[in-house]
PDB file of C-alpha atoms in Angstrom:
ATOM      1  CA  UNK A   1       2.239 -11.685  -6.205  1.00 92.00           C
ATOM      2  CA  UNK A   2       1.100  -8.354  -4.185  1.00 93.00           C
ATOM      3  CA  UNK A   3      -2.182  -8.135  -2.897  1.00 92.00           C
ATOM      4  CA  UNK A   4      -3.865  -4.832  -1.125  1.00 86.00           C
ATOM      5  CA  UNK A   5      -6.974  -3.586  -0.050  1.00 83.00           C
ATOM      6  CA  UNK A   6      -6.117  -2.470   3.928  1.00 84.00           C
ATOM      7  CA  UNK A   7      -3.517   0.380   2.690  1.00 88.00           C
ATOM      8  CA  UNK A   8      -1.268  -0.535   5.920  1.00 92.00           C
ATOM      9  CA  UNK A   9       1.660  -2.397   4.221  1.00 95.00           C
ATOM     10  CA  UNK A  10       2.844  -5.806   5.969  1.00 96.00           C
ATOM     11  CA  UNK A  11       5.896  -6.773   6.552  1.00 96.00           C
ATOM     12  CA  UNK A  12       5.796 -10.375   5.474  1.00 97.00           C
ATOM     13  CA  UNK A  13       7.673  -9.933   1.616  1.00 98.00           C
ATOM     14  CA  UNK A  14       9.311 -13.064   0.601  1.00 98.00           C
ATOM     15  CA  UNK A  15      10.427 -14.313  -2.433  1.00 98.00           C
ATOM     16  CA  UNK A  16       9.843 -18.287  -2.514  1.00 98.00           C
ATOM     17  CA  UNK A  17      12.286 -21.172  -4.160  1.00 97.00           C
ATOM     18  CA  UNK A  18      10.469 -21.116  -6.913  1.00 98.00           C
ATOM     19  CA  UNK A  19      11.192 -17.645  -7.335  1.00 98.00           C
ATOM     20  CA  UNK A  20       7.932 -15.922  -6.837  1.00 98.00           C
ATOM     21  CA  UNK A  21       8.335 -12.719  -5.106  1.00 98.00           C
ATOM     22  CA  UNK A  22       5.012 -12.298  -2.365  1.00 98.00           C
ATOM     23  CA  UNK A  23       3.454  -9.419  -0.127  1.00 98.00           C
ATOM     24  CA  UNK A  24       0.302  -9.450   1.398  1.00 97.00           C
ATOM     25  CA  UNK A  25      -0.580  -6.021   1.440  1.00 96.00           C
ATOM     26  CA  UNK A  26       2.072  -3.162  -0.145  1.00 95.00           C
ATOM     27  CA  UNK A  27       0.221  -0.313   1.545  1.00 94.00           C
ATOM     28  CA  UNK A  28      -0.812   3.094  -0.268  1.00 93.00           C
ATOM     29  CA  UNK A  29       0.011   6.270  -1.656  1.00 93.00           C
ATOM     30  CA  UNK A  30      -1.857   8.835  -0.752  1.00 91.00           C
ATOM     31  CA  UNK A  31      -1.738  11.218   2.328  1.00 93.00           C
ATOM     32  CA  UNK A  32      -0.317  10.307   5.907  1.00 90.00           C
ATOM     33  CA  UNK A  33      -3.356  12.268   7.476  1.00 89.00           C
ATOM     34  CA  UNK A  34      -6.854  10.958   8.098  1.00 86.00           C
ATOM     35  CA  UNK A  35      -8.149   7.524   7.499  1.00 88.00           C
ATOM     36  CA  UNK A  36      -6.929   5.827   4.750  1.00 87.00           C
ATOM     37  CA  UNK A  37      -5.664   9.134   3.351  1.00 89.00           C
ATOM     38  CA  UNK A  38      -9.080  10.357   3.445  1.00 91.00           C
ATOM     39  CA  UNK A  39     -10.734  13.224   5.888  1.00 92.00           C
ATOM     40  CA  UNK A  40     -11.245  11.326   8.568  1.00 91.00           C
ATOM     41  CA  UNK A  41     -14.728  13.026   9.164  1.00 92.00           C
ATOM     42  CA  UNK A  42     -16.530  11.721   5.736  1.00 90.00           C
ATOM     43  CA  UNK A  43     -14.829   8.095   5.929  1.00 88.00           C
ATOM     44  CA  UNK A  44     -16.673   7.796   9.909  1.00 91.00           C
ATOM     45  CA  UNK A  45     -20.080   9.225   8.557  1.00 91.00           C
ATOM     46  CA  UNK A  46     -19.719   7.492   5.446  1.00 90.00           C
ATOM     47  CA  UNK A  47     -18.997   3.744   7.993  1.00 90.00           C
ATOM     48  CA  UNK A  48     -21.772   5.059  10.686  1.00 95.00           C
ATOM     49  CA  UNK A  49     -24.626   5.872   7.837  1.00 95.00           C
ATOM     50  CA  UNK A  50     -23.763   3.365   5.696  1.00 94.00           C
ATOM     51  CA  UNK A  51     -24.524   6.196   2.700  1.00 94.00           C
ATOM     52  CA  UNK A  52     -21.829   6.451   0.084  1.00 89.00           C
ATOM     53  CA  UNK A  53     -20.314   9.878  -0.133  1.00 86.00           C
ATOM     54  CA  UNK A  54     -17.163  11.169  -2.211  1.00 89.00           C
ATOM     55  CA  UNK A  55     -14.246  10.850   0.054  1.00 86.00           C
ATOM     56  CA  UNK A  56     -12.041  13.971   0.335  1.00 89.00           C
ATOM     57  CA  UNK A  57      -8.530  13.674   0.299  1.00 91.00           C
ATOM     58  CA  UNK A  58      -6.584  14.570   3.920  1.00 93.00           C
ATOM     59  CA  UNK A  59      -4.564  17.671   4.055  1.00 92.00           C
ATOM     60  CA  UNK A  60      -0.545  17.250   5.396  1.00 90.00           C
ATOM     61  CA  UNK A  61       2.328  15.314   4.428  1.00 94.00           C
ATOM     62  CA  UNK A  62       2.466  12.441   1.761  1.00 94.00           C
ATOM     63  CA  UNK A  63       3.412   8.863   1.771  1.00 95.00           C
ATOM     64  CA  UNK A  64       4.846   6.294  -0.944  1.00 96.00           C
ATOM     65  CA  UNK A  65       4.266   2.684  -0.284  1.00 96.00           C
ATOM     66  CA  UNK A  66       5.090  -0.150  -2.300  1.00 96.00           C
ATOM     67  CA  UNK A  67       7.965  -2.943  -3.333  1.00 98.00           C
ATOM     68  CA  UNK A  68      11.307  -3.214  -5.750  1.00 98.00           C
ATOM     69  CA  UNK A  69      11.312  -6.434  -7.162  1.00 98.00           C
ATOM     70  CA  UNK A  70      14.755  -7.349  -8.607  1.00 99.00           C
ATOM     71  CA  UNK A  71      14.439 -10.108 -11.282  1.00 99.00           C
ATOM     72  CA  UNK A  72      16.535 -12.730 -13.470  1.00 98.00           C
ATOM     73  CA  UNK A  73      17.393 -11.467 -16.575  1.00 98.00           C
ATOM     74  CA  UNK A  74      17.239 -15.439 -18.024  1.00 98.00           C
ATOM     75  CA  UNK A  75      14.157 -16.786 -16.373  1.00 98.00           C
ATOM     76  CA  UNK A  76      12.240 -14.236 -14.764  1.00 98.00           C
ATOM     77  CA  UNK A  77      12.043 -15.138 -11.624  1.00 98.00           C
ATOM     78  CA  UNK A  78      12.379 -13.149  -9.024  1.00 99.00           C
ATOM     79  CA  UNK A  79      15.478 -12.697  -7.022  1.00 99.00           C
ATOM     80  CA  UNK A  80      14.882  -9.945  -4.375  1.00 98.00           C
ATOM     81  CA  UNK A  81      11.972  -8.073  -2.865  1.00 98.00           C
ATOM     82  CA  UNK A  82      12.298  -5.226  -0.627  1.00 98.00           C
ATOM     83  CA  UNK A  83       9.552  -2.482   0.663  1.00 98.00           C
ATOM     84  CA  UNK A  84       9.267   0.811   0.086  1.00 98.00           C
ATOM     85  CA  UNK A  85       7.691   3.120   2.542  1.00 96.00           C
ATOM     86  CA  UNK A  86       9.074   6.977   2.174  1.00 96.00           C
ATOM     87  CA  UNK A  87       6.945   9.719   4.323  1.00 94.00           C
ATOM     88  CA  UNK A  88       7.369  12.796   1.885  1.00 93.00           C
ATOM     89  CA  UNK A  89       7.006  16.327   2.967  1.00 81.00           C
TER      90      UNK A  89
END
């Protein structure tokens, strides 16, 4: 079960007894620079205006987030859950 909406990924992965493997939020992929991987310029006007404008993507480094979900081969549940978060140059 992985939600996400905020792009910062939590911390809080679990996998439950009944084998259900859980993370809030499992972050983004996009670039480290700006807001949300946007230029941070057009996300503030866009939030101050409140008119809707194509975001443009932040110049610099990358990042990868998300999860690796190891499973049961005979019931599907899941076993393990661990994050990924890689800053890629």
């Amino acid at each position: 079960l992985f939600g996400t909406h905020t792009h910062v990924q939590t911390a809080d992965q679990s996998v439950s007894q009944r084998g259900t493997a859980y993370i809030t939020d499992l972050g983004m992929c996009g670039s480290s620079q700006g807001v949300i991987g946007m230029h941070a310029d057009v996300a503030v006007e866009r939030f101050v205006t409140g008119i809707s404008q194509s975001y443009k993507i932040a110049p610099g480094p990358a990042m990868l987030n998300g999860v690796l979900v190891e499973f049961c081969a005979e019931s599907g549940k899941a076993l393990k859950i661990e994050r990924i978060h890689e800053n890629l140059d």
